[in-house]
Amino acid sequence: MTISNINDPFVLASYTSSARGKSSQKRGPGVYATSYEKSNSTDGYVTVAAHADGVHILDISTLHPIISHTLGPSTSFSCPPLTLPSSSSHASTTYAVMSASPELSSSDEAGRTLWMWQDDTLNAKQKPKQSKVILSKDQTVHGLYSCNELSGRIIALSTTGDVSVIDADSLEVKSSSSSKSSSVVHASLFPASTTTFSNGKNGTVLVQCVSGMSKTTYLRILAIDEADSISEEQKYEVPIDNQDIATLDGTLNSYRLSPGQLDPLSTPLHLAGLSFISSSKLLVSLLALTSSHVLLAAAASQEITLLLWDIQFSVLLASHTLPIPSALSASALHIRLIPGTQSQTKAQTQVLGQAILILSSDNVEHKTTSVILVVPYSVPIFSTIAAAMGRGAAGRKWVRSSEEQHTLANGNVQNSAEETARAKLLDTMRTAMQGGRPQAAAAAFMKWSPRKDEAAPSALDYNFVKELLSVILQLPAPDSKTNSTVPSTAPYAPDIFQYLLERRVVSSAMVQSTGGLLGALRARDDWKSIELAFSSVLDLTESEILESLRVVIARHRLSSSQSKATTSDDAMEVDPPASSGVASNNAIIPLPAFLNLLATYPTSRGPLLLAFKRYMQDAEDLTMILQVLDGWIARRAKLDERLLPAKKDLKKTEQGIWTVVGRRADKDKKPDEVPPLEKIVDLLQTILDASFLSLLQYPPAHKVLRSLHAQLNPEIAFANAAEGLRGPLEPFAIAQEKVVKESLIPQQEREREKQKGDWRQRRKGVGAAADIGLYQLEELVL
């Protein structure tokens, strides 16, 4: 299964410019940027147009500029620049539309004058720049676009939706198309051969999102062919009020564009917890990564939050938070995401790419500071149910619930008495835990909770228990990079946790932190709950179990070295490690007892093998485990195996069927006793498959390996000899299993089956009485 993640962003560059030369840029960013890729770079390049500075091309792999054009403090730009790489790996052509510059002949040329630089990093003498006015008077360029399908052409889009096709070498306008008065919100250029919503397969398709008159929003589809002709293929009305785009109410709508129609892709996402909601500040930006995955960057408190959404299934696949740089002001922040380079894996199931994040803000000195960051990510090529399963709760923090939506739409709605009681309990417990009073939280919960002899009520549902665990464990948020496996000094109420474990309502998936459920309990040094989790939690992962085993071995090794030091004549006195809680909870599980829990817990061989390879790389630790297994096999070899159950082990059911209910000794078996031989051998086989070469290179392990070999050979010979009994005894086991299974069928169901059998016998008798010669009549009943 493909994994989606957002890696740590890194700073590419930062710029500071004064407001001089930027008077026409209202609430605009301090810099514009675009990216492009060439064959000689895997990470690509970023072209930056910095106001009051100039145009720079940065290499992402080296974090250094390769080309710079300094233009002075009175220069500003109208839109992001554009760089077209040439066939040579060292040459490129860069275009920028000037909004202000001393070199403009008049102010009327501002926003529609195109400058071009032809650069070659190997040639010290550069060609002079070219300049030309590309739009008519009173027009302003919104963006510059290019596509490989239109070689030697640039597409210029005005803020009112006019489109011009420009020759990339001479800057001559080849064709243009005007539109009615509108305001462009966003535009993208796609190759026609890769789109499913275009009629043609040659040239490019320009998709414009424009806001028209009377609060309407439209999606225009324009086709541009190789003959430079521009035609409007479709125009769709998007059911979004353009005033909603300006006020930003936090609703994320998605649509599927197909030939002749525009359909909703999924139900709208109602975002919550972000600063841009119900605000006119540009504290949010969206970037489409695939046809159904988007990356959202927004401010939340004093942090920048990056959310990777699967909009087809409305689930959050990955998230990341980073602090707002100290040079920027959170109150006047401008956020913008632009696409970077993308590449597919060899299996063509995942996209690896980089997004460019631009953060800008103005300070009290009327200077604009901008920071450009690169955000690496990975995402599946297509949305799949497998990738979305289990991710429903990941985005709960950032989405308004249906109850909140209903409340916002219809006013306050009265909750049920049970919901009110649970909400009050959570508030009380949260206040007590944050105030360092876990005993008060435990008392409030025990007063609310049902008695242990009662059945688990519906009140202990999945979501409520998950909220309880988040309050009890006081873990960092899923977006935080804090390592939750480090022992925490936060208050903790083990009684509540053990109560929930005993009621079997806890799942490891409820704890979304490093190390899982066992990692959170290790952070609280609650080994009693860890031992209880093995018998009450069904979804412990192999990784968290092996992480806990590594901690147990480290403690076991430390205690062994301390005991040797205290028993030696000339040893120094070594203080035992200080305990930080109740002794019964903090007493670590002995190594043999923990291995017993591991051997008897239902795990999958593949993940367990990978976990051993990842967490058990020390041959000394593996040798300690093998020594325990060797002792178990020696004890098992000396035990007598009873082939027949005693009378006290048998019980007759209500239907008169004798069944084996189990030996009392097996039920009362302690954790430190020996597990069944087949469990020991399965664990031993997994360890040897994962680390046999490491053990061979570790001489102290040879002795225990030889001992295991000597003890297992007789067991293997006995198992081969006993296999011969399978033939004569297996029919009796099958018959017993069939009788027990039939005894569990209700009486009415058995009567119906009996009637069916009589009916078949009657039909069989009729068929047998017919004289049909050599032919045979058969009937198949499904």
Short mmCIF file of N, CA and C in Angstrom, two decimals, residues 614-752:
data_model
loop_
_atom_site.label_atom_id
_atom_site.label_comp_id
_atom_site.label_asym_id
_atom_site.label_seq_id
_atom_site.Cartn_x
_atom_site.Cartn_y
_atom_site.Cartn_z
N ARG A 614 14.08 -4.66 12.21
CA ARG A 614 14.22 -3.23 12.44
C ARG A 614 14.66 -2.92 13.87
N TYR A 615 14.06 -3.60 14.85
CA TYR A 615 14.28 -3.22 16.24
C TYR A 615 15.26 -4.14 16.98
N MET A 616 15.52 -5.33 16.47
CA MET A 616 16.42 -6.26 17.15
C MET A 616 17.65 -6.49 16.28
N GLN A 617 18.52 -5.51 16.22
CA GLN A 617 19.73 -5.60 15.41
C GLN A 617 20.97 -5.92 16.24
N ASP A 618 20.83 -5.90 17.55
CA ASP A 618 21.95 -6.21 18.44
C ASP A 618 21.98 -7.71 18.69
N ALA A 619 23.09 -8.36 18.34
CA ALA A 619 23.19 -9.81 18.51
C ALA A 619 23.16 -10.20 19.99
N GLU A 620 23.62 -9.32 20.86
CA GLU A 620 23.58 -9.64 22.29
C GLU A 620 22.14 -9.71 22.79
N ASP A 621 21.29 -8.79 22.32
CA ASP A 621 19.87 -8.83 22.70
C ASP A 621 19.21 -10.10 22.17
N LEU A 622 19.52 -10.47 20.93
CA LEU A 622 18.95 -11.69 20.37
C LEU A 622 19.41 -12.92 21.13
N THR A 623 20.65 -12.92 21.58
CA THR A 623 21.15 -14.06 22.35
C THR A 623 20.41 -14.21 23.67
N MET A 624 20.08 -13.09 24.31
CA MET A 624 19.31 -13.16 25.55
C MET A 624 17.93 -13.76 25.30
N ILE A 625 17.31 -13.41 24.18
CA ILE A 625 16.00 -13.99 23.86
C ILE A 625 16.13 -15.49 23.61
N LEU A 626 17.16 -15.89 22.86
CA LEU A 626 17.35 -17.31 22.57
C LEU A 626 17.62 -18.11 23.83
N GLN A 627 18.30 -17.52 24.78
CA GLN A 627 18.54 -18.22 26.04
C GLN A 627 17.24 -18.51 26.78
N VAL A 628 16.30 -17.57 26.74
CA VAL A 628 15.00 -17.80 27.36
C VAL A 628 14.25 -18.91 26.62
N LEU A 629 14.26 -18.86 25.29
CA LEU A 629 13.58 -19.89 24.51
C LEU A 629 14.22 -21.26 24.72
N ASP A 630 15.53 -21.30 24.85
CA ASP A 630 16.23 -22.56 25.10
C ASP A 630 15.81 -23.15 26.44
N GLY A 631 15.67 -22.30 27.45
CA GLY A 631 15.21 -22.80 28.74
C GLY A 631 13.78 -23.30 28.67
N TRP A 632 12.94 -22.62 27.91
CA TRP A 632 11.55 -23.07 27.76
C TRP A 632 11.48 -24.45 27.10
N ILE A 633 12.27 -24.64 26.03
CA ILE A 633 12.24 -25.93 25.33
C ILE A 633 12.73 -27.03 26.25
N ALA A 634 13.76 -26.74 27.07
CA ALA A 634 14.24 -27.74 28.01
C ALA A 634 13.17 -28.12 29.03
N ARG A 635 12.42 -27.13 29.50
CA ARG A 635 11.34 -27.41 30.46
C ARG A 635 10.20 -28.16 29.78
N ARG A 636 9.89 -27.79 28.54
CA ARG A 636 8.83 -28.47 27.81
C ARG A 636 9.16 -29.94 27.57
N ALA A 637 10.44 -30.23 27.32
CA ALA A 637 10.85 -31.61 27.06
C ALA A 637 10.66 -32.49 28.29
N LYS A 638 10.70 -31.90 29.47
CA LYS A 638 10.55 -32.67 30.71
C LYS A 638 9.11 -32.80 31.16
N LEU A 639 8.20 -32.03 30.56
CA LEU A 639 6.79 -32.09 30.96
C LEU A 639 6.10 -33.28 30.32
N ASP A 640 5.15 -33.84 31.05
CA ASP A 640 4.34 -34.94 30.53
C ASP A 640 3.15 -34.38 29.79
N GLU A 641 2.93 -34.88 28.57
CA GLU A 641 1.79 -34.46 27.77
C GLU A 641 0.68 -35.48 27.92
N ARG A 642 -0.48 -35.03 28.37
CA ARG A 642 -1.64 -35.91 28.51
C ARG A 642 -2.39 -35.95 27.19
N LEU A 643 -2.46 -37.13 26.62
CA LEU A 643 -3.13 -37.28 25.33
C LEU A 643 -4.64 -37.33 25.49
N LEU A 644 -5.14 -37.83 26.62
CA LEU A 644 -6.58 -37.93 26.85
C LEU A 644 -6.97 -37.01 28.00
N PRO A 645 -8.08 -36.32 27.89
CA PRO A 645 -8.51 -35.43 28.98
C PRO A 645 -9.06 -36.23 30.16
N ALA A 646 -8.93 -35.66 31.34
CA ALA A 646 -9.51 -36.29 32.52
C ALA A 646 -11.01 -35.99 32.60
N LYS A 647 -11.71 -36.68 33.50
CA LYS A 647 -13.16 -36.49 33.60
C LYS A 647 -13.51 -35.06 33.97
N LYS A 648 -12.67 -34.44 34.82
CA LYS A 648 -12.95 -33.06 35.23
C LYS A 648 -12.78 -32.06 34.09
N ASP A 649 -12.12 -32.49 33.00
CA ASP A 649 -11.93 -31.60 31.85
C ASP A 649 -13.07 -31.70 30.84
N LEU A 650 -14.00 -32.65 31.07
CA LEU A 650 -15.10 -32.87 30.15
C LEU A 650 -16.38 -32.28 30.70
N LYS A 651 -17.25 -31.83 29.79
CA LYS A 651 -18.53 -31.27 30.18
C LYS A 651 -19.56 -31.63 29.11
N LYS A 652 -20.77 -32.01 29.57
CA LYS A 652 -21.83 -32.36 28.64
C LYS A 652 -22.71 -31.14 28.41
N THR A 653 -22.96 -30.86 27.14
CA THR A 653 -23.80 -29.72 26.78
C THR A 653 -25.27 -30.03 26.99
N GLU A 654 -26.12 -29.03 26.75
CA GLU A 654 -27.56 -29.23 26.90
C GLU A 654 -28.11 -30.25 25.91
N GLN A 655 -27.43 -30.43 24.79
CA GLN A 655 -27.85 -31.40 23.79
C GLN A 655 -27.27 -32.78 24.03
N GLY A 656 -26.52 -32.94 25.15
CA GLY A 656 -25.95 -34.24 25.47
C GLY A 656 -24.65 -34.54 24.78
N ILE A 657 -23.94 -33.54 24.31
CA ILE A 657 -22.67 -33.74 23.61
C ILE A 657 -21.54 -33.47 24.58
N TRP A 658 -20.59 -34.44 24.63
CA TRP A 658 -19.41 -34.24 25.49
C TRP A 658 -18.41 -33.33 24.78
N THR A 659 -17.94 -32.32 25.50
CA THR A 659 -16.93 -31.39 24.97
C THR A 659 -15.83 -31.21 25.99
N VAL A 660 -14.64 -30.87 25.47
CA VAL A 660 -13.49 -30.59 26.34
C VAL A 660 -13.49 -29.10 26.65
N VAL A 661 -13.70 -28.80 27.93
CA VAL A 661 -13.75 -27.39 28.35
C VAL A 661 -12.40 -26.85 28.72
N GLY A 662 -11.36 -27.67 28.73
CA GLY A 662 -10.03 -27.19 29.08
C GLY A 662 -9.64 -27.55 30.48
N ARG A 663 -8.36 -27.67 30.66
CA ARG A 663 -7.84 -28.02 31.98
C ARG A 663 -7.75 -26.79 32.86
N ARG A 664 -8.08 -26.98 34.12
CA ARG A 664 -8.04 -25.85 35.04
C ARG A 664 -6.63 -25.30 35.18
N ALA A 665 -5.66 -26.19 35.06
CA ALA A 665 -4.27 -25.74 35.18
C ALA A 665 -3.90 -24.79 34.06
N ASP A 666 -4.48 -25.05 32.85
CA ASP A 666 -4.20 -24.14 31.74
C ASP A 666 -4.83 -22.78 31.94
N LYS A 667 -6.04 -22.76 32.57
CA LYS A 667 -6.70 -21.48 32.78
C LYS A 667 -6.00 -20.65 33.84
N ASP A 668 -5.45 -21.31 34.84
CA ASP A 668 -4.78 -20.60 35.93
C ASP A 668 -3.30 -20.41 35.68
N LYS A 669 -2.85 -20.64 34.44
CA LYS A 669 -1.42 -20.55 34.14
C LYS A 669 -0.93 -19.12 34.31
N LYS A 670 0.20 -18.94 34.93
CA LYS A 670 0.78 -17.63 35.18
C LYS A 670 1.58 -17.18 33.97
N PRO A 671 1.80 -15.85 33.83
CA PRO A 671 2.52 -15.35 32.65
C PRO A 671 3.95 -15.85 32.56
N ASP A 672 4.58 -16.18 33.69
CA ASP A 672 5.97 -16.59 33.64
C ASP A 672 6.13 -18.08 33.35
N GLU A 673 5.03 -18.80 33.14
CA GLU A 673 5.13 -20.20 32.82
C GLU A 673 5.43 -20.39 31.34
N VAL A 674 5.69 -21.66 30.97
CA VAL A 674 6.16 -21.96 29.63
C VAL A 674 4.98 -21.98 28.66
N PRO A 675 5.06 -21.27 27.53
CA PRO A 675 3.99 -21.33 26.52
C PRO A 675 4.03 -22.66 25.77
N PRO A 676 3.03 -22.95 24.96
CA PRO A 676 3.04 -24.20 24.19
C PRO A 676 4.26 -24.29 23.28
N LEU A 677 4.67 -25.54 22.98
CA LEU A 677 5.88 -25.75 22.20
C LEU A 677 5.75 -25.15 20.80
N GLU A 678 4.54 -25.25 20.19
CA GLU A 678 4.41 -24.72 18.84
C GLU A 678 4.58 -23.21 18.82
N LYS A 679 4.14 -22.51 19.90
CA LYS A 679 4.34 -21.07 19.98
C LYS A 679 5.83 -20.73 20.11
N ILE A 680 6.54 -21.54 20.90
CA ILE A 680 7.98 -21.30 21.07
C ILE A 680 8.71 -21.49 19.75
N VAL A 681 8.36 -22.54 19.02
CA VAL A 681 9.04 -22.82 17.76
C VAL A 681 8.72 -21.74 16.73
N ASP A 682 7.47 -21.25 16.68
CA ASP A 682 7.13 -20.19 15.74
C ASP A 682 7.94 -18.92 16.01
N LEU A 683 8.07 -18.55 17.28
CA LEU A 683 8.85 -17.37 17.62
C LEU A 683 10.33 -17.59 17.30
N LEU A 684 10.84 -18.78 17.59
CA LEU A 684 12.24 -19.08 17.30
C LEU A 684 12.51 -19.03 15.80
N GLN A 685 11.61 -19.56 15.01
CA GLN A 685 11.80 -19.55 13.56
C GLN A 685 11.81 -18.13 13.01
N THR A 686 10.94 -17.27 13.54
CA THR A 686 10.92 -15.87 13.09
C THR A 686 12.23 -15.17 13.42
N ILE A 687 12.75 -15.42 14.63
CA ILE A 687 14.01 -14.77 15.03
C ILE A 687 15.16 -15.25 14.15
N LEU A 688 15.23 -16.54 13.89
CA LEU A 688 16.32 -17.06 13.08
C LEU A 688 16.22 -16.59 11.64
N ASP A 689 15.01 -16.50 11.10
CA ASP A 689 14.85 -16.00 9.73
C ASP A 689 15.26 -14.53 9.62
N ALA A 690 15.06 -13.78 10.69
CA ALA A 690 15.37 -12.35 10.64
C ALA A 690 16.83 -12.05 10.92
N SER A 691 17.49 -12.86 11.75
CA SER A 691 18.81 -12.45 12.26
C SER A 691 19.80 -13.60 12.34
N PHE A 692 19.65 -14.64 11.52
CA PHE A 692 20.54 -15.79 11.65
C PHE A 692 21.98 -15.42 11.31
N LEU A 693 22.18 -14.61 10.27
CA LEU A 693 23.54 -14.22 9.90
C LEU A 693 24.21 -13.39 11.00
N SER A 694 23.45 -12.52 11.64
CA SER A 694 24.02 -11.73 12.74
C SER A 694 24.42 -12.62 13.91
N LEU A 695 23.64 -13.65 14.17
CA LEU A 695 23.96 -14.56 15.27
C LEU A 695 25.18 -15.40 14.95
N LEU A 696 25.34 -15.78 13.68
CA LEU A 696 26.53 -16.55 13.31
C LEU A 696 27.80 -15.73 13.48
N GLN A 697 27.72 -14.43 13.30
CA GLN A 697 28.89 -13.58 13.44
C GLN A 697 29.14 -13.17 14.89
N TYR A 698 28.32 -13.63 15.81
CA TYR A 698 28.46 -13.29 17.23
C TYR A 698 28.81 -14.58 17.98
N PRO A 699 30.09 -14.81 18.34
CA PRO A 699 30.50 -16.09 18.94
C PRO A 699 29.73 -16.47 20.20
N PRO A 700 29.40 -15.56 21.14
CA PRO A 700 28.65 -16.00 22.32
C PRO A 700 27.30 -16.65 22.00
N ALA A 701 26.76 -16.42 20.81
CA ALA A 701 25.46 -17.01 20.46
C ALA A 701 25.59 -18.45 19.99
N HIS A 702 26.80 -18.90 19.68
CA HIS A 702 26.96 -20.25 19.14
C HIS A 702 26.54 -21.31 20.15
N LYS A 703 26.84 -21.11 21.41
CA LYS A 703 26.51 -22.10 22.43
C LYS A 703 25.01 -22.34 22.53
N VAL A 704 24.24 -21.25 22.56
CA VAL A 704 22.80 -21.41 22.68
C VAL A 704 22.20 -21.96 21.39
N LEU A 705 22.78 -21.63 20.24
CA LEU A 705 22.29 -22.19 18.99
C LEU A 705 22.51 -23.71 18.94
N ARG A 706 23.67 -24.16 19.41
CA ARG A 706 23.92 -25.60 19.45
C ARG A 706 22.98 -26.30 20.43
N SER A 707 22.70 -25.63 21.54
CA SER A 707 21.78 -26.22 22.52
C SER A 707 20.37 -26.34 21.94
N LEU A 708 19.91 -25.30 21.23
CA LEU A 708 18.60 -25.36 20.60
C LEU A 708 18.54 -26.49 19.58
N HIS A 709 19.61 -26.63 18.80
CA HIS A 709 19.65 -27.69 17.80
C HIS A 709 19.57 -29.07 18.45
N ALA A 710 20.30 -29.24 19.55
CA ALA A 710 20.30 -30.54 20.22
C ALA A 710 18.94 -30.87 20.84
N GLN A 711 18.24 -29.85 21.33
CA GLN A 711 16.95 -30.10 21.98
C GLN A 711 15.81 -30.26 20.99
N LEU A 712 15.89 -29.60 19.86
CA LEU A 712 14.79 -29.66 18.91
C LEU A 712 14.83 -30.90 18.03
N ASN A 713 16.01 -31.48 17.82
CA ASN A 713 16.09 -32.69 16.99
C ASN A 713 15.22 -33.82 17.52
N PRO A 714 15.25 -34.16 18.83
CA PRO A 714 14.33 -35.21 19.32
C PRO A 714 12.86 -34.83 19.20
N GLU A 715 12.55 -33.55 19.37
CA GLU A 715 11.15 -33.12 19.23
C GLU A 715 10.67 -33.28 17.78
N ILE A 716 11.57 -32.99 16.84
CA ILE A 716 11.20 -33.16 15.43
C ILE A 716 10.98 -34.64 15.11
N ALA A 717 11.87 -35.51 15.64
CA ALA A 717 11.70 -36.95 15.41
C ALA A 717 10.40 -37.46 16.02
N PHE A 718 10.06 -36.97 17.22
CA PHE A 718 8.80 -37.38 17.85
C PHE A 718 7.60 -36.90 17.05
N ALA A 719 7.66 -35.65 16.52
CA ALA A 719 6.55 -35.12 15.73
C ALA A 719 6.36 -35.92 14.45
N ASN A 720 7.47 -36.34 13.81
CA ASN A 720 7.36 -37.15 12.60
C ASN A 720 6.75 -38.52 12.89
N ALA A 721 7.13 -39.10 14.07
CA ALA A 721 6.56 -40.39 14.42
C ALA A 721 5.08 -40.27 14.76
N ALA A 722 4.70 -39.18 15.45
CA ALA A 722 3.30 -39.01 15.82
C ALA A 722 2.43 -38.65 14.63
N GLU A 723 3.02 -38.16 13.55
CA GLU A 723 2.24 -37.81 12.37
C GLU A 723 1.54 -39.02 11.78
N GLY A 724 2.11 -40.21 12.03
CA GLY A 724 1.46 -41.41 11.53
C GLY A 724 0.12 -41.70 12.17
N LEU A 725 -0.17 -41.09 13.31
CA LEU A 725 -1.45 -41.29 13.97
C LEU A 725 -2.57 -40.44 13.37
N ARG A 726 -2.20 -39.51 12.49
CA ARG A 726 -3.22 -38.63 11.95
C ARG A 726 -4.27 -39.42 11.15
N GLY A 727 -3.81 -40.39 10.36
CA GLY A 727 -4.75 -41.14 9.53
C GLY A 727 -5.84 -41.84 10.33
N PRO A 728 -5.50 -42.66 11.32
CA PRO A 728 -6.57 -43.36 12.05
C PRO A 728 -7.35 -42.49 13.03
N LEU A 729 -6.77 -41.36 13.52
CA LEU A 729 -7.45 -40.56 14.54
C LEU A 729 -8.21 -39.38 13.97
N GLU A 730 -7.82 -38.89 12.80
CA GLU A 730 -8.45 -37.68 12.26
C GLU A 730 -9.94 -37.85 11.99
N PRO A 731 -10.43 -39.00 11.51
CA PRO A 731 -11.89 -39.13 11.33
C PRO A 731 -12.68 -38.92 12.61
N PHE A 732 -12.13 -39.36 13.75
CA PHE A 732 -12.83 -39.16 15.01
C PHE A 732 -12.89 -37.67 15.37
N ALA A 733 -11.80 -36.95 15.10
CA ALA A 733 -11.80 -35.51 15.38
C ALA A 733 -12.77 -34.78 14.48
N ILE A 734 -12.84 -35.18 13.21
CA ILE A 734 -13.78 -34.54 12.28
C ILE A 734 -15.22 -34.83 12.70
N ALA A 735 -15.48 -36.08 13.10
CA ALA A 735 -16.83 -36.43 13.54
C ALA A 735 -17.23 -35.65 14.79
N GLN A 736 -16.30 -35.52 15.74
CA GLN A 736 -16.60 -34.77 16.95
C GLN A 736 -16.88 -33.29 16.64
N GLU A 737 -16.09 -32.72 15.75
CA GLU A 737 -16.30 -31.33 15.37
C GLU A 737 -17.64 -31.14 14.68
N LYS A 738 -18.04 -32.10 13.86
CA LYS A 738 -19.32 -32.01 13.18
C LYS A 738 -20.48 -32.11 14.16
N VAL A 739 -20.36 -33.00 15.12
CA VAL A 739 -21.43 -33.15 16.11
C VAL A 739 -21.57 -31.89 16.95
N VAL A 740 -20.45 -31.32 17.37
CA VAL A 740 -20.50 -30.10 18.18
C VAL A 740 -21.10 -28.95 17.36
N LYS A 741 -20.71 -28.85 16.09
CA LYS A 741 -21.23 -27.79 15.24
C LYS A 741 -22.73 -27.93 15.04
N GLU A 742 -23.22 -29.18 14.82
CA GLU A 742 -24.65 -29.40 14.62
C GLU A 742 -25.44 -29.16 15.89
N SER A 743 -24.81 -29.39 17.04
CA SER A 743 -25.52 -29.18 18.30
C SER A 743 -25.80 -27.72 18.58
N LEU A 744 -25.04 -26.84 17.94
CA LEU A 744 -25.24 -25.41 18.13
C LEU A 744 -26.35 -24.85 17.25
N ILE A 745 -26.87 -25.65 16.31
CA ILE A 745 -27.95 -25.19 15.44
C ILE A 745 -29.26 -25.21 16.23
N PRO A 746 -30.06 -24.17 16.20
CA PRO A 746 -31.35 -24.17 16.94
C PRO A 746 -32.26 -25.30 16.47
N GLN A 747 -33.20 -25.69 17.37
CA GLN A 747 -34.09 -26.80 17.09
C GLN A 747 -34.95 -26.53 15.85
N GLN A 748 -35.46 -25.32 15.70
CA GLN A 748 -36.30 -25.01 14.55
C GLN A 748 -35.53 -25.13 13.24
N GLU A 749 -34.27 -24.70 13.26
CA GLU A 749 -33.46 -24.82 12.06
C GLU A 749 -33.18 -26.28 11.72
N ARG A 750 -32.98 -27.09 12.75
CA ARG A 750 -32.75 -28.52 12.50
C ARG A 750 -33.99 -29.18 11.91
N GLU A 751 -35.18 -28.77 12.38
CA GLU A 751 -36.40 -29.32 11.83
C GLU A 751 -36.54 -28.97 10.35
N ARG A 752 -36.22 -27.75 9.98
CA ARG A 752 -36.30 -27.36 8.57
C ARG A 752 -35.32 -28.16 7.72
#
